[in-house]
mmCIF file of N, CA and C in Angstrom:
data_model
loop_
_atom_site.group_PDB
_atom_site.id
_atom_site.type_symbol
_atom_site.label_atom_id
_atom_site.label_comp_id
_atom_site.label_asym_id
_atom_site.label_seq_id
_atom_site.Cartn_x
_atom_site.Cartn_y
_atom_site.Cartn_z
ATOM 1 N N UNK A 1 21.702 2.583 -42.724
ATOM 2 C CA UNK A 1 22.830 2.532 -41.826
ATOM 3 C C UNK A 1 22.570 3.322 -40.552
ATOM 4 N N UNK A 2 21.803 4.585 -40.678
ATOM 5 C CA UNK A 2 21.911 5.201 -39.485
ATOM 6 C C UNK A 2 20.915 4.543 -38.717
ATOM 7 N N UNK A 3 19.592 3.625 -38.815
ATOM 8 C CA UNK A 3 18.716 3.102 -38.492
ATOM 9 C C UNK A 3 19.751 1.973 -37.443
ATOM 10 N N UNK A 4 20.276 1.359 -38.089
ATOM 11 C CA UNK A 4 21.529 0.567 -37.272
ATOM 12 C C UNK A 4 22.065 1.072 -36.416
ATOM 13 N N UNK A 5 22.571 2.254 -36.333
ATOM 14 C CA UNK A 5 22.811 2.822 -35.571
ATOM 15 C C UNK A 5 21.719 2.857 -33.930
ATOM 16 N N UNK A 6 20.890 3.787 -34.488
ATOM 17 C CA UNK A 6 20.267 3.817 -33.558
ATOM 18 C C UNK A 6 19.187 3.148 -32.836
ATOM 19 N N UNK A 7 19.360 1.832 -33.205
ATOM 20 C CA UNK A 7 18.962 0.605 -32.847
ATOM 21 C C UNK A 7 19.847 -0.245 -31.996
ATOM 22 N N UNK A 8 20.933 -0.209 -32.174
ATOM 23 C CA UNK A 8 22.550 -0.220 -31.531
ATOM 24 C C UNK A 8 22.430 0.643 -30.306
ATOM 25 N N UNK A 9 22.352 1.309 -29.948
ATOM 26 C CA UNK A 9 22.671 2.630 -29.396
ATOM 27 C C UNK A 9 21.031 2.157 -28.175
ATOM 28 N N UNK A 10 19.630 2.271 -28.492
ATOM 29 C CA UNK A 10 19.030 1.652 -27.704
ATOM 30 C C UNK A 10 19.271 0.163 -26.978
ATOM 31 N N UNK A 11 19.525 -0.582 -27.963
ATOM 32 C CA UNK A 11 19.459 -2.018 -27.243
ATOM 33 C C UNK A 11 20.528 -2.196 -26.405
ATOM 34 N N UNK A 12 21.658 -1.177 -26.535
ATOM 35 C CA UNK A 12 23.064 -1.429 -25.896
ATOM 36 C C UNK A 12 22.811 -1.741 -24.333
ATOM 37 N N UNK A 13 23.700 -1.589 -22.800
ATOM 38 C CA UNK A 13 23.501 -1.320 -22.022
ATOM 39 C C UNK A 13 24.085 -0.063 -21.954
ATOM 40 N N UNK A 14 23.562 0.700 -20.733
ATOM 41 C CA UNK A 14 23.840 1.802 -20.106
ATOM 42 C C UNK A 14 24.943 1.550 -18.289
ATOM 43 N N UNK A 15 25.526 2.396 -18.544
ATOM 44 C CA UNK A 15 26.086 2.456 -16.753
ATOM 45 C C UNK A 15 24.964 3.721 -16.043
ATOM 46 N N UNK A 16 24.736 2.807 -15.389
ATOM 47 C CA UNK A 16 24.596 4.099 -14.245
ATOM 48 C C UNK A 16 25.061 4.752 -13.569
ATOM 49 N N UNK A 17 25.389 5.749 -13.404
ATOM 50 C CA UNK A 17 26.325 6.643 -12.682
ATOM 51 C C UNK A 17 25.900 7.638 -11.398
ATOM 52 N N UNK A 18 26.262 7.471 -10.092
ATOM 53 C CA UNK A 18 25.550 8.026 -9.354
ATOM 54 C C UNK A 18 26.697 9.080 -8.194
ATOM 55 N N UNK A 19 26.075 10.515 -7.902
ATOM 56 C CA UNK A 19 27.159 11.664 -7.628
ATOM 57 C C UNK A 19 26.333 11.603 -6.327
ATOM 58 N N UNK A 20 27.348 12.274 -5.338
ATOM 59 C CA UNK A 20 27.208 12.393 -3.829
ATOM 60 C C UNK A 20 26.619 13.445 -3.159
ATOM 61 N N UNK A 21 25.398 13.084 -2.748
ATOM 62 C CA UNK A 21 24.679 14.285 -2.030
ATOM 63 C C UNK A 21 25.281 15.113 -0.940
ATOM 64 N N UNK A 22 25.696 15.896 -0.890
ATOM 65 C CA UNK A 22 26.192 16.193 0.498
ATOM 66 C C UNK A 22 25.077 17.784 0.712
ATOM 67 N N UNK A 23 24.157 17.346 2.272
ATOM 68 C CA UNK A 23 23.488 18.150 2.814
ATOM 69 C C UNK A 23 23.863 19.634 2.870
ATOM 70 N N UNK A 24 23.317 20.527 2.511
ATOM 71 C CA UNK A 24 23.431 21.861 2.641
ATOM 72 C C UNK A 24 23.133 22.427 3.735
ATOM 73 N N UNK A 25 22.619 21.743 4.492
ATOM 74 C CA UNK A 25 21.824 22.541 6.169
ATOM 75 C C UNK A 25 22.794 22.017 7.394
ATOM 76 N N UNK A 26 22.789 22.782 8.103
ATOM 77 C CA UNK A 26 24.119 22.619 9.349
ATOM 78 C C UNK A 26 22.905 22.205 10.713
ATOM 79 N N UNK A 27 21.328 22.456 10.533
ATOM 80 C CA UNK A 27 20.709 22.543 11.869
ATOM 81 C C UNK A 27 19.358 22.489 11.481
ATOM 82 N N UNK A 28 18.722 22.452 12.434
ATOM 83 C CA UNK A 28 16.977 21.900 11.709
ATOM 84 C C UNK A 28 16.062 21.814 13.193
ATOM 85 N N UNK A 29 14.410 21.638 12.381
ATOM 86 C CA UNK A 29 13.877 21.077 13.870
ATOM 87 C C UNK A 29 12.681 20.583 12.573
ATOM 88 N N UNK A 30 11.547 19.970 13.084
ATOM 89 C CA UNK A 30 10.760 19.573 12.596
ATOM 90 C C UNK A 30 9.666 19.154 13.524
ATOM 91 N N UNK A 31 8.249 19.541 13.341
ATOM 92 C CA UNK A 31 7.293 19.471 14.569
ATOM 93 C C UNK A 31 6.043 18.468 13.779
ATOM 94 N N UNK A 32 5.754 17.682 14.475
ATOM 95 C CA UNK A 32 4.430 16.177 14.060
ATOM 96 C C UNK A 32 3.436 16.267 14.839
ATOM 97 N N UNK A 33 2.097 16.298 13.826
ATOM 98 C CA UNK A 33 1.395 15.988 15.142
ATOM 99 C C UNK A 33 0.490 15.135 14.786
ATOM 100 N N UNK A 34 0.301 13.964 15.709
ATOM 101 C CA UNK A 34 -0.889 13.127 15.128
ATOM 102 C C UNK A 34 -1.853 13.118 15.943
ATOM 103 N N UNK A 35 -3.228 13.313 15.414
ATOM 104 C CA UNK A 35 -4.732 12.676 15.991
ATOM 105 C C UNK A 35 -5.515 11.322 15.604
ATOM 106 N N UNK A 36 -5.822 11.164 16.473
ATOM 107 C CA UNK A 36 -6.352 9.613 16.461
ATOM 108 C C UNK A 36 -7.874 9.786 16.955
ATOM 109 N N UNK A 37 -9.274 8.898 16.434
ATOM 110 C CA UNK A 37 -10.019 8.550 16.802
ATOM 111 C C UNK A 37 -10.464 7.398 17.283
ATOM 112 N N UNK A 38 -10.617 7.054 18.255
ATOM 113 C CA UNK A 38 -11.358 5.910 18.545
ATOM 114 C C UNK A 38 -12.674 5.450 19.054
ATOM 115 N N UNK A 39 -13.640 4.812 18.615
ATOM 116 C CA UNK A 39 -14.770 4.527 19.051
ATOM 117 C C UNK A 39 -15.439 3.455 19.118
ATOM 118 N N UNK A 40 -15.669 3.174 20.403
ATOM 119 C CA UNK A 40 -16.057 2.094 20.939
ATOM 120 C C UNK A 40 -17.315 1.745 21.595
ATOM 121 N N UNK A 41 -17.838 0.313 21.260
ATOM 122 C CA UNK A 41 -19.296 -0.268 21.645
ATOM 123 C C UNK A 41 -19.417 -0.967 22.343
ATOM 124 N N UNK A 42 -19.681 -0.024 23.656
ATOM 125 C CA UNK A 42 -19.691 -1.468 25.052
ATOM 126 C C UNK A 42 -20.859 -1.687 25.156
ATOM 127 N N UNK A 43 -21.164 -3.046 24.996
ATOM 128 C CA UNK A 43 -22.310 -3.944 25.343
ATOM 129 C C UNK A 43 -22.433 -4.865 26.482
ATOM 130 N N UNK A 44 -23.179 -5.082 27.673
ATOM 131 C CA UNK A 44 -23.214 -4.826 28.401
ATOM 132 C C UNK A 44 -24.191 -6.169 28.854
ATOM 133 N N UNK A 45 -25.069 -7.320 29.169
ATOM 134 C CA UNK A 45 -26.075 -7.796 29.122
ATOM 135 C C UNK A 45 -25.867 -8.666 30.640
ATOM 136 N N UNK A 46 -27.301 -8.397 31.496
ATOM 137 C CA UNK A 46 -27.322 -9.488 32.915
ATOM 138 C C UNK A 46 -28.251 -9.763 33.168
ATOM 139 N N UNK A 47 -28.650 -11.118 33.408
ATOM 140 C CA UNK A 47 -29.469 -11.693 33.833
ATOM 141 C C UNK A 47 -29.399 -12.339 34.985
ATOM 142 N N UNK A 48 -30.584 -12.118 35.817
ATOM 143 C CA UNK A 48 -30.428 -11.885 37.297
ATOM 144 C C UNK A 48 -32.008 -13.305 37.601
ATOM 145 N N UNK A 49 -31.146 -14.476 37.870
ATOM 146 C CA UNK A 49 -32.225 -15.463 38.754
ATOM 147 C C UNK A 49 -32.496 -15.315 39.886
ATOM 148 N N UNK A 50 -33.809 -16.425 39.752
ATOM 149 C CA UNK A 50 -34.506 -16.157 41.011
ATOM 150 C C UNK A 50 -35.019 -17.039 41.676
ATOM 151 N N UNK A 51 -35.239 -17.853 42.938
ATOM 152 C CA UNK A 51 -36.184 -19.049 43.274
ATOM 153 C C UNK A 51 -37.508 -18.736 43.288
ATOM 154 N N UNK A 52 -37.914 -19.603 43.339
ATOM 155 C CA UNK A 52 -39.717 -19.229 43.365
ATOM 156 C C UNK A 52 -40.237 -18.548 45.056
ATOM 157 N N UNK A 53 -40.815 -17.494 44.839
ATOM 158 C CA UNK A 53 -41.061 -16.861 45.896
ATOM 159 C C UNK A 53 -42.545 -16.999 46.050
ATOM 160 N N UNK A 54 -43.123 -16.987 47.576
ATOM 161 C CA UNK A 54 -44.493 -17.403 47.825
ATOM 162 C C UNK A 54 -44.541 -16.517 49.479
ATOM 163 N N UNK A 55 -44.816 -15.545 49.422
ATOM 164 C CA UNK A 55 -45.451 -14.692 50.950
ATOM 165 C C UNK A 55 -45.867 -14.281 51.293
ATOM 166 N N UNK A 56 -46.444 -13.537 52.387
ATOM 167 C CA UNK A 56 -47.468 -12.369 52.728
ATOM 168 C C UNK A 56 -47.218 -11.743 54.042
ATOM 169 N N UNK A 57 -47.732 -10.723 53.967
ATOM 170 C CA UNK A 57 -47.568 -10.067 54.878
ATOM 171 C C UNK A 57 -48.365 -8.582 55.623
ATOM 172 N N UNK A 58 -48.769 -8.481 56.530
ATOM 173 C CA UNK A 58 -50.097 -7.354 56.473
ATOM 174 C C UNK A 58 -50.356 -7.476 58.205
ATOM 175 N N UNK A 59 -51.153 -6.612 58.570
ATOM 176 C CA UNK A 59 -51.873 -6.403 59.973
ATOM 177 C C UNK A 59 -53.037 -6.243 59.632
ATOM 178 N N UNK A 60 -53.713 -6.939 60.591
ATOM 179 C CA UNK A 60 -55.350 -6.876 61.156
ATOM 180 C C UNK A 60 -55.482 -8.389 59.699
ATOM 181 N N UNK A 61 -55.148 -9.579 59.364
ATOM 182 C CA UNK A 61 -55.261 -10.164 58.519
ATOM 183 C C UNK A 61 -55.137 -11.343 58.664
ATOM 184 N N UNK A 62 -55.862 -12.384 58.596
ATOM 185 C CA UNK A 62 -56.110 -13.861 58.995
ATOM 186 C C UNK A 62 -55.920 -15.053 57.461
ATOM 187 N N UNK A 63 -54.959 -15.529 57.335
ATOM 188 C CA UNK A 63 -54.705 -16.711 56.457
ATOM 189 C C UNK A 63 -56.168 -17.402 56.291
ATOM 190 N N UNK A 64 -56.683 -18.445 55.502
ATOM 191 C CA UNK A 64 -57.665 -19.857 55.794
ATOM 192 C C UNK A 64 -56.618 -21.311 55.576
ATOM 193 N N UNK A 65 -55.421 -20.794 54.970
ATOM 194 C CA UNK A 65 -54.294 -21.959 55.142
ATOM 195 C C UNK A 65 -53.300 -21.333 54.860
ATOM 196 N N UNK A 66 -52.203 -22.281 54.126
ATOM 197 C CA UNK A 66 -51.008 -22.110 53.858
ATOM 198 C C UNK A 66 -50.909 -21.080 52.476
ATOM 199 N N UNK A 67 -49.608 -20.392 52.485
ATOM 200 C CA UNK A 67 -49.949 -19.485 51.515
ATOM 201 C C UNK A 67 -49.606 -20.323 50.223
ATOM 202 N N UNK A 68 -48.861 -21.420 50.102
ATOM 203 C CA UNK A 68 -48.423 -22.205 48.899
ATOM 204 C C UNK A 68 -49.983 -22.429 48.846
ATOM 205 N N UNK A 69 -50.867 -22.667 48.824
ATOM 206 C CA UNK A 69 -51.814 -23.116 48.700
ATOM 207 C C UNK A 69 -52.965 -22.137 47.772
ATOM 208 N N UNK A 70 -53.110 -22.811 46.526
ATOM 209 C CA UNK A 70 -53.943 -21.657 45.368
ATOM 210 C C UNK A 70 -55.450 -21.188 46.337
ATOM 211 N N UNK A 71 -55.806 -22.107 47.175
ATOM 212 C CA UNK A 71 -57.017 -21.661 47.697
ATOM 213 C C UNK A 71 -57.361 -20.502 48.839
ATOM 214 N N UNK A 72 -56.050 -20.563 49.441
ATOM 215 C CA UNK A 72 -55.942 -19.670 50.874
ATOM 216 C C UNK A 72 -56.393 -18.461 50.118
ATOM 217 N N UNK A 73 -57.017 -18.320 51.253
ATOM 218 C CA UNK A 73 -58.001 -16.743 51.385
ATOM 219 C C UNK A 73 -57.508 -15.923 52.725
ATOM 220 N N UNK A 74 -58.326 -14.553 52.267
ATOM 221 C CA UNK A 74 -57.630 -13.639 53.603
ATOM 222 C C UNK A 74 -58.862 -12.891 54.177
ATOM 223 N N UNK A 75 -59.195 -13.073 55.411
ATOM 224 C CA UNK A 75 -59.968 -12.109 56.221
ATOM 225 C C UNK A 75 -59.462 -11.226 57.210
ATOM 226 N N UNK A 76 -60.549 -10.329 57.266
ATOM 227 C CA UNK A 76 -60.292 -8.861 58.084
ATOM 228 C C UNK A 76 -60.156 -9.443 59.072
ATOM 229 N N UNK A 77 -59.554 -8.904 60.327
ATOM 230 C CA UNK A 77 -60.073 -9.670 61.347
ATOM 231 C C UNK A 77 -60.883 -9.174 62.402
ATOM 232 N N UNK A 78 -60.545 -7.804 62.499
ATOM 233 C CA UNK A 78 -61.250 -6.803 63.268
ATOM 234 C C UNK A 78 -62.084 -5.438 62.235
ATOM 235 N N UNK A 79 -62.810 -6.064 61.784
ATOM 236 C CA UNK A 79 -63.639 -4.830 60.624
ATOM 237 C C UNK A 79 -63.297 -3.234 61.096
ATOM 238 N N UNK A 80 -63.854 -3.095 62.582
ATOM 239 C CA UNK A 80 -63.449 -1.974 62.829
ATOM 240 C C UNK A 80 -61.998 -1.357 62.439
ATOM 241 N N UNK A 81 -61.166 -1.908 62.447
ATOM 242 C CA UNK A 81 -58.897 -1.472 62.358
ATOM 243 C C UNK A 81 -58.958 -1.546 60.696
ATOM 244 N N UNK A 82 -58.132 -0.452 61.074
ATOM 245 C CA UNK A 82 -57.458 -0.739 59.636
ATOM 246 C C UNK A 82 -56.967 -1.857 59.655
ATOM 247 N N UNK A 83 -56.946 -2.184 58.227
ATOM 248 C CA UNK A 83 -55.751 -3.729 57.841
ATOM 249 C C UNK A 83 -55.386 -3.117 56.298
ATOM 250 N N UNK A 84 -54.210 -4.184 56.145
ATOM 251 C CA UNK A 84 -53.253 -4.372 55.264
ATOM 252 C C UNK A 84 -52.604 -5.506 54.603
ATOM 253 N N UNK A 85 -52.134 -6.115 53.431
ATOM 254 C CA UNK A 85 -52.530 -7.369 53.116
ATOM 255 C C UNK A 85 -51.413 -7.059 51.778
ATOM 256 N N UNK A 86 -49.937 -7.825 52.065
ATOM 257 C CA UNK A 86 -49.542 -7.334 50.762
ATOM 258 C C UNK A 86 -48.857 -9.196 50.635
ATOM 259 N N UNK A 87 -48.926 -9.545 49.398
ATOM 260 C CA UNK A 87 -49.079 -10.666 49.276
ATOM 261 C C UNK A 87 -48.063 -11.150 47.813
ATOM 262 N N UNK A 88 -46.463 -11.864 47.686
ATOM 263 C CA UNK A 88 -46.204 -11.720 46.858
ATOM 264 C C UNK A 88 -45.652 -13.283 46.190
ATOM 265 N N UNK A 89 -45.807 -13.549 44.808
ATOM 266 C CA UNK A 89 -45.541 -14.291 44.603
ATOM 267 C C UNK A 89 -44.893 -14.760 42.881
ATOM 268 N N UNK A 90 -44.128 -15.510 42.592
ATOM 269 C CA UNK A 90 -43.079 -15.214 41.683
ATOM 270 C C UNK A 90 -42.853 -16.792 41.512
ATOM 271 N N UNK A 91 -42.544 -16.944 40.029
ATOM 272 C CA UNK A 91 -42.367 -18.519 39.625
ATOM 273 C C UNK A 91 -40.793 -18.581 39.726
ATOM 274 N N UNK A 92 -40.156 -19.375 39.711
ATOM 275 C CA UNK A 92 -38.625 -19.374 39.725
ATOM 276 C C UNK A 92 -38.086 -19.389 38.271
ATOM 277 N N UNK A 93 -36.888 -18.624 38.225
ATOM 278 C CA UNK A 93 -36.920 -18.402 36.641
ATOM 279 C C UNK A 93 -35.819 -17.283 36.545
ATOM 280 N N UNK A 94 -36.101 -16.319 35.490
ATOM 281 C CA UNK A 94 -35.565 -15.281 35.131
ATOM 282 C C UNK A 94 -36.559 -13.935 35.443
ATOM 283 N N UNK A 95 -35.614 -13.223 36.842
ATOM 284 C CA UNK A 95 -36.480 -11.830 37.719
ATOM 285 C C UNK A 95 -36.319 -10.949 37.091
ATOM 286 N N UNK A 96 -34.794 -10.783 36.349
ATOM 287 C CA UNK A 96 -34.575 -9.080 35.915
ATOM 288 C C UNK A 96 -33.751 -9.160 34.606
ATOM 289 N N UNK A 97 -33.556 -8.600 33.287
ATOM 290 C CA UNK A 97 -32.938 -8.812 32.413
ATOM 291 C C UNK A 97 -32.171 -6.863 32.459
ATOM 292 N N UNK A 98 -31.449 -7.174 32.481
ATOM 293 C CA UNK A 98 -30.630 -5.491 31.938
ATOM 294 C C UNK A 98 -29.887 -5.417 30.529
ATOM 295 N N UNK A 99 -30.143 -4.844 29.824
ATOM 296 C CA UNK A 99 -29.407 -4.688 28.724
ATOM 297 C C UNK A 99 -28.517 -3.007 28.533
ATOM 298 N N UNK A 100 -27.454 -2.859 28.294
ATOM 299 C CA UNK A 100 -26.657 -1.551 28.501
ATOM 300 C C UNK A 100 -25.676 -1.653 27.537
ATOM 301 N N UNK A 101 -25.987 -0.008 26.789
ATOM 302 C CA UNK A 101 -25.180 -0.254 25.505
ATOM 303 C C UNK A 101 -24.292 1.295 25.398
ATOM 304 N N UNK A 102 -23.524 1.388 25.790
ATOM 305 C CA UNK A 102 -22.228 2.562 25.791
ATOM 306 C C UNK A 102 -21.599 3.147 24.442
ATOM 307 N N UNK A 103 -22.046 3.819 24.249
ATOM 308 C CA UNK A 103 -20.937 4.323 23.215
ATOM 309 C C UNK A 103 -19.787 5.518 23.632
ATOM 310 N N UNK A 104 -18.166 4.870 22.967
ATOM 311 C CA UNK A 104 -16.925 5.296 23.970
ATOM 312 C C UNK A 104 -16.646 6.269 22.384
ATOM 313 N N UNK A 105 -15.712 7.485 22.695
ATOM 314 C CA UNK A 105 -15.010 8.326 21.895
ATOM 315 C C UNK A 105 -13.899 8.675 22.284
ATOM 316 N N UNK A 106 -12.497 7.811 22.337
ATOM 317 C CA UNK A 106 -11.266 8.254 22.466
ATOM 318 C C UNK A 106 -10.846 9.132 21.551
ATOM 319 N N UNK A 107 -10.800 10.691 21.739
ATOM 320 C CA UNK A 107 -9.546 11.473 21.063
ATOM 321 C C UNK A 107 -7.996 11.420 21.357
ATOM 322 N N UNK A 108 -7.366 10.989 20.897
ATOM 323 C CA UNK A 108 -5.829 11.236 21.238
ATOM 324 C C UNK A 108 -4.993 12.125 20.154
ATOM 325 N N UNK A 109 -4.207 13.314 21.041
ATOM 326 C CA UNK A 109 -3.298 14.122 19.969
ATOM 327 C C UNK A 109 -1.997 13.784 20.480
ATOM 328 N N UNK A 110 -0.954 13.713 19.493
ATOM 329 C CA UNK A 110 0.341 14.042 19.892
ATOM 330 C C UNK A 110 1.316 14.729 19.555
ATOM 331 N N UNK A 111 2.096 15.372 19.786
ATOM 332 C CA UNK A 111 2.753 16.727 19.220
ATOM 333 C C UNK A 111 4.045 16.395 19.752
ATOM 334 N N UNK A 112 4.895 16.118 18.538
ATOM 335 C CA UNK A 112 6.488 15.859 18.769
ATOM 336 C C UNK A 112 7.552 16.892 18.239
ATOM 337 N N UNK A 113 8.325 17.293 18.703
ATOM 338 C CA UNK A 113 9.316 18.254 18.245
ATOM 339 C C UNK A 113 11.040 17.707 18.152
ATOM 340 N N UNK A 114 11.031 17.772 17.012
ATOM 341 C CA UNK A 114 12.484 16.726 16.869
ATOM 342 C C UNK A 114 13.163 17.830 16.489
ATOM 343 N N UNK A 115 14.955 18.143 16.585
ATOM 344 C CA UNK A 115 15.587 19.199 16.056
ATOM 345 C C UNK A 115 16.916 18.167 15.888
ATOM 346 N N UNK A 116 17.578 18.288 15.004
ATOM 347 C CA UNK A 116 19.441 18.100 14.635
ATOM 348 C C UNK A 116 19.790 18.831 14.156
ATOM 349 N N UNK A 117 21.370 18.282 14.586
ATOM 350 C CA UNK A 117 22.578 19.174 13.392
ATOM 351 C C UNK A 117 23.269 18.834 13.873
ATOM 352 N N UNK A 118 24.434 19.130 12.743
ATOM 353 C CA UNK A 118 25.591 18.388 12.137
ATOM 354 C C UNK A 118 26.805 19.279 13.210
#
């Protein structure tokens, strides 16, 4: 019998019953502070074209033709003088490649001060 009981007594329902908080504090403050990291990967990449370049340029210095020309040759012209002979030439294409790689570190803090009362 008492097994009945308290088999009764579990399976039953319950009320819940709930009592009223009322705050004890008249005034307050409360201070937050958050930090943050951030870090960041700037990548960066340029490629810089070019036409095909073919020139020269120098004193005391005599062509035998055109400079497009694989055969043109260059003479002194006055043995005695100095001379100079700068001569440049470049296929058309890709002149300069840059590659640039950054690494960023944002710190951020923030510091809040909240206060109430009643």
């Amino acid at each position: 019998m008492n097994k009945w009981i308290i088999l009764l007594a579990l399976l039953s329902p319950a009320v819940a019953r709930a009592n009223t908080v009322t705050p004890q504090f008249t005034q307050g403050s409360m201070n937050s502070t958050t930090t943050t990291t951030q870090t960041v990967q700037e990548v960066k990449q340029t490629q810089v074209f070019g036409a095909e370049v073919k020139s020269w340029s120098g004193s005391n210095v005599t062509p035998s033709g055109d400079i497009a020309d694989a055969a043109t040759t260059f003479s002194v012209t006055d043995p005695t003088a100095d001379w100079l002979l700068e001569t440049t030439s470049r296929a058309a294409g890709l002149v300069e490649q840059i590659d640039a790689t950054t690494d960023w570190t944002i710190n951020t803090t923030v510091t809040s001060l909240s206060v109430f009362s009643q």
